[in-house]
């Protein structure tokens, strides 16, 4: 993968949208469509809490930095880590303004519970790849914190996860360069999607707009007869 110019950088957090649904990512990041639902609002509140708690804190052998700005020229992404914890480690990296050496571990805050898909792990691993490029080190793993369960889950940055990140980002750059928005694919995930009223995934299942409108009218009639 070649180095990207800054004006071609993509928003790092978009990789979770892309993993969930490439069309959702394109609607948000290429067409600037956005619609909040309960899930996105709760997620924003949780992130705000993670970012509000102060920028740096040191306790014992752990240094905690919040809202850490990161980027990767190789991957063409920029964004922020909710939290990066640095553990004192003689095999770690040096940090500007800090004595000693430190081993970084990104921590990403999420609402809800762990999910079946790996969107959150991809986002965390993309953060790790940025930190590796910026700090000149290799990260073994990070943590995902889920608000509903109030606990952390470790994520291993193994080869398959790293490759999945690079593949997703390569496709995202391709779509961005072409201004391509994939067609809707109606899945069970659509019910939880904040963009379903913009995307209209059911429209694709109908042979024509007339058939879609007829089906919508029948649905309303059905409700009136309830
Ligand atoms: S409604 Fe479904 S197809 Fe449309 S953007 Fe959301 S998840 Fe993707």
PDB file of N, CA and C and ligand atoms in Angstrom, residues 17 20-28 182-202 204, ligand 1:
ATOM      1  N   UNK A  17     -18.206   1.241  10.377  1.00  0.00           N
ATOM      2  CA  UNK A  17     -19.401   1.350   9.530  1.00  0.00           C
ATOM      3  C   UNK A  17     -19.248   0.464   8.298  1.00  0.00           C
ATOM      4  N   UNK A  20     -19.778  -3.122   9.089  1.00  0.00           N
ATOM      5  CA  UNK A  20     -21.198  -3.395   9.345  1.00  0.00           C
ATOM      6  C   UNK A  20     -21.982  -3.416   8.037  1.00  0.00           C
ATOM      7  N   UNK A  21     -21.718  -2.443   7.184  1.00  0.00           N
ATOM      8  CA  UNK A  21     -22.403  -2.350   5.890  1.00  0.00           C
ATOM      9  C   UNK A  21     -21.673  -1.305   5.025  1.00  0.00           C
ATOM     10  N   UNK A  22     -21.058  -1.727   3.914  1.00  0.00           N
ATOM     11  CA  UNK A  22     -20.339  -0.779   3.056  1.00  0.00           C
ATOM     12  C   UNK A  22     -21.219   0.370   2.578  1.00  0.00           C
ATOM     13  N   UNK A  23     -22.516   0.090   2.366  1.00  0.00           N
ATOM     14  CA  UNK A  23     -23.417   1.170   1.938  1.00  0.00           C
ATOM     15  C   UNK A  23     -23.591   2.206   3.050  1.00  0.00           C
ATOM     16  N   UNK A  24     -23.720   1.723   4.292  1.00  0.00           N
ATOM     17  CA  UNK A  24     -23.851   2.661   5.401  1.00  0.00           C
ATOM     18  C   UNK A  24     -22.626   3.579   5.461  1.00  0.00           C
ATOM     19  N   UNK A  25     -21.445   2.979   5.309  1.00  0.00           N
ATOM     20  CA  UNK A  25     -20.220   3.798   5.335  1.00  0.00           C
ATOM     21  C   UNK A  25     -20.249   4.838   4.219  1.00  0.00           C
ATOM     22  N   UNK A  26     -20.621   4.416   3.011  1.00  0.00           N
ATOM     23  CA  UNK A  26     -20.615   5.347   1.872  1.00  0.00           C
ATOM     24  C   UNK A  26     -21.639   6.461   2.070  1.00  0.00           C
ATOM     25  N   UNK A  27     -22.816   6.121   2.612  1.00  0.00           N
ATOM     26  CA  UNK A  27     -23.830   7.158   2.840  1.00  0.00           C
ATOM     27  C   UNK A  27     -23.326   8.191   3.844  1.00  0.00           C
ATOM     28  N   UNK A  28     -22.643   7.710   4.903  1.00  0.00           N
ATOM     29  CA  UNK A  28     -22.168   8.632   5.938  1.00  0.00           C
ATOM     30  C   UNK A  28     -20.934   9.406   5.464  1.00  0.00           C
ATOM     31  N   UNK A 182     -22.288   1.560  -2.657  1.00  0.00           N
ATOM     32  CA  UNK A 182     -22.876   0.243  -2.987  1.00  0.00           C
ATOM     33  C   UNK A 182     -24.394   0.253  -2.853  1.00  0.00           C
ATOM     34  N   UNK A 183     -25.033  -0.653  -3.556  1.00  0.00           N
ATOM     35  CA  UNK A 183     -26.493  -0.768  -3.465  1.00  0.00           C
ATOM     36  C   UNK A 183     -26.875  -1.386  -2.126  1.00  0.00           C
ATOM     37  N   UNK A 184     -28.124  -1.173  -1.735  1.00  0.00           N
ATOM     38  CA  UNK A 184     -28.612  -1.701  -0.452  1.00  0.00           C
ATOM     39  C   UNK A 184     -28.721  -3.213  -0.504  1.00  0.00           C
ATOM     40  N   UNK A 185     -28.350  -3.836   0.578  1.00  0.00           N
ATOM     41  CA  UNK A 185     -28.573  -5.265   0.771  1.00  0.00           C
ATOM     42  C   UNK A 185     -29.331  -5.410   2.074  1.00  0.00           C
ATOM     43  N   UNK A 186     -30.597  -5.729   1.988  1.00  0.00           N
ATOM     44  CA  UNK A 186     -31.416  -5.803   3.184  1.00  0.00           C
ATOM     45  C   UNK A 186     -30.986  -7.005   4.029  1.00  0.00           C
ATOM     46  N   UNK A 187     -30.573  -6.725   5.272  1.00  0.00           N
ATOM     47  CA  UNK A 187     -30.194  -7.784   6.210  1.00  0.00           C
ATOM     48  C   UNK A 187     -30.867  -7.512   7.544  1.00  0.00           C
ATOM     49  N   UNK A 188     -30.733  -8.432   8.482  1.00  0.00           N
ATOM     50  CA  UNK A 188     -31.331  -8.199   9.802  1.00  0.00           C
ATOM     51  C   UNK A 188     -30.673  -7.000  10.491  1.00  0.00           C
ATOM     52  N   UNK A 189     -29.432  -6.674  10.083  1.00  0.00           N
ATOM     53  CA  UNK A 189     -28.746  -5.508  10.652  1.00  0.00           C
ATOM     54  C   UNK A 189     -29.426  -4.209  10.295  1.00  0.00           C
ATOM     55  N   UNK A 190     -30.231  -4.202   9.221  1.00  0.00           N
ATOM     56  CA  UNK A 190     -30.909  -2.970   8.788  1.00  0.00           C
ATOM     57  C   UNK A 190     -31.852  -2.442   9.867  1.00  0.00           C
ATOM     58  N   UNK A 191     -32.435  -3.333  10.668  1.00  0.00           N
ATOM     59  CA  UNK A 191     -33.376  -2.880  11.701  1.00  0.00           C
ATOM     60  C   UNK A 191     -32.704  -1.964  12.709  1.00  0.00           C
ATOM     61  N   UNK A 192     -31.407  -2.177  12.948  1.00  0.00           N
ATOM     62  CA  UNK A 192     -30.689  -1.369  13.931  1.00  0.00           C
ATOM     63  C   UNK A 192     -29.945  -0.214  13.281  1.00  0.00           C
ATOM     64  N   UNK A 193     -30.068  -0.070  11.967  1.00  0.00           N
ATOM     65  CA  UNK A 193     -29.279   0.932  11.245  1.00  0.00           C
ATOM     66  C   UNK A 193     -29.941   2.303  11.352  1.00  0.00           C
ATOM     67  N   UNK A 194     -29.160   3.310  11.724  1.00  0.00           N
ATOM     68  CA  UNK A 194     -29.706   4.668  11.876  1.00  0.00           C
ATOM     69  C   UNK A 194     -30.058   5.290  10.526  1.00  0.00           C
ATOM     70  N   UNK A 195     -29.611   4.669   9.442  1.00  0.00           N
ATOM     71  CA  UNK A 195     -29.848   5.249   8.111  1.00  0.00           C
ATOM     72  C   UNK A 195     -30.944   4.537   7.325  1.00  0.00           C
ATOM     73  N   UNK A 196     -31.701   3.661   7.979  1.00  0.00           N
ATOM     74  CA  UNK A 196     -32.638   2.851   7.193  1.00  0.00           C
ATOM     75  C   UNK A 196     -33.704   3.701   6.503  1.00  0.00           C
ATOM     76  N   UNK A 197     -34.064   4.849   7.108  1.00  0.00           N
ATOM     77  CA  UNK A 197     -35.072   5.700   6.466  1.00  0.00           C
ATOM     78  C   UNK A 197     -34.502   6.479   5.281  1.00  0.00           C
ATOM     79  N   UNK A 198     -33.197   6.627   5.256  1.00  0.00           N
ATOM     80  CA  UNK A 198     -32.540   7.278   4.118  1.00  0.00           C
ATOM     81  C   UNK A 198     -32.198   6.253   3.052  1.00  0.00           C
ATOM     82  N   UNK A 199     -31.750   5.089   3.512  1.00  0.00           N
ATOM     83  CA  UNK A 199     -31.273   4.043   2.602  1.00  0.00           C
ATOM     84  C   UNK A 199     -32.418   3.321   1.891  1.00  0.00           C
ATOM     85  N   UNK A 200     -33.536   3.112   2.609  1.00  0.00           N
ATOM     86  CA  UNK A 200     -34.685   2.368   2.095  1.00  0.00           C
ATOM     87  C   UNK A 200     -34.272   1.002   1.534  1.00  0.00           C
ATOM     88  N   UNK A 201     -33.718   0.128   2.393  1.00  0.00           N
ATOM     89  CA  UNK A 201     -33.225  -1.165   1.902  1.00  0.00           C
ATOM     90  C   UNK A 201     -34.304  -2.034   1.286  1.00  0.00           C
ATOM     91  N   UNK A 202     -35.583  -1.854   1.729  1.00  0.00           N
ATOM     92  CA  UNK A 202     -36.639  -2.710   1.173  1.00  0.00           C
ATOM     93  C   UNK A 202     -36.938  -2.358  -0.275  1.00  0.00           C
ATOM     94  N   UNK A 204     -34.983  -2.132  -2.685  1.00  0.00           N
ATOM     95  CA  UNK A 204     -34.240  -2.984  -3.609  1.00  0.00           C
ATOM     96  C   UNK A 204     -34.949  -4.315  -3.861  1.00  0.00           C
TER      97      UNK A 204
HETATM   98  S1  LIG B   1     -30.425   0.152   6.038  1.00  0.00           S
HETATM   99 FE1  LIG B   1     -29.292  -1.787   5.726  1.00  0.00          FE
HETATM  100  S2  LIG B   1     -28.466  -1.682   3.620  1.00  0.00           S
HETATM  101 FE2  LIG B   1     -29.075   0.399   4.233  1.00  0.00          FE
HETATM  102  S3  LIG B   1     -27.227   1.336   5.033  1.00  0.00           S
HETATM  103 FE3  LIG B   1     -28.324   0.478   6.779  1.00  0.00          FE
HETATM  104  S4  LIG B   1     -27.500  -1.588   7.062  1.00  0.00           S
HETATM  105 FE4  LIG B   1     -26.895  -0.894   5.000  1.00  0.00          FE
END
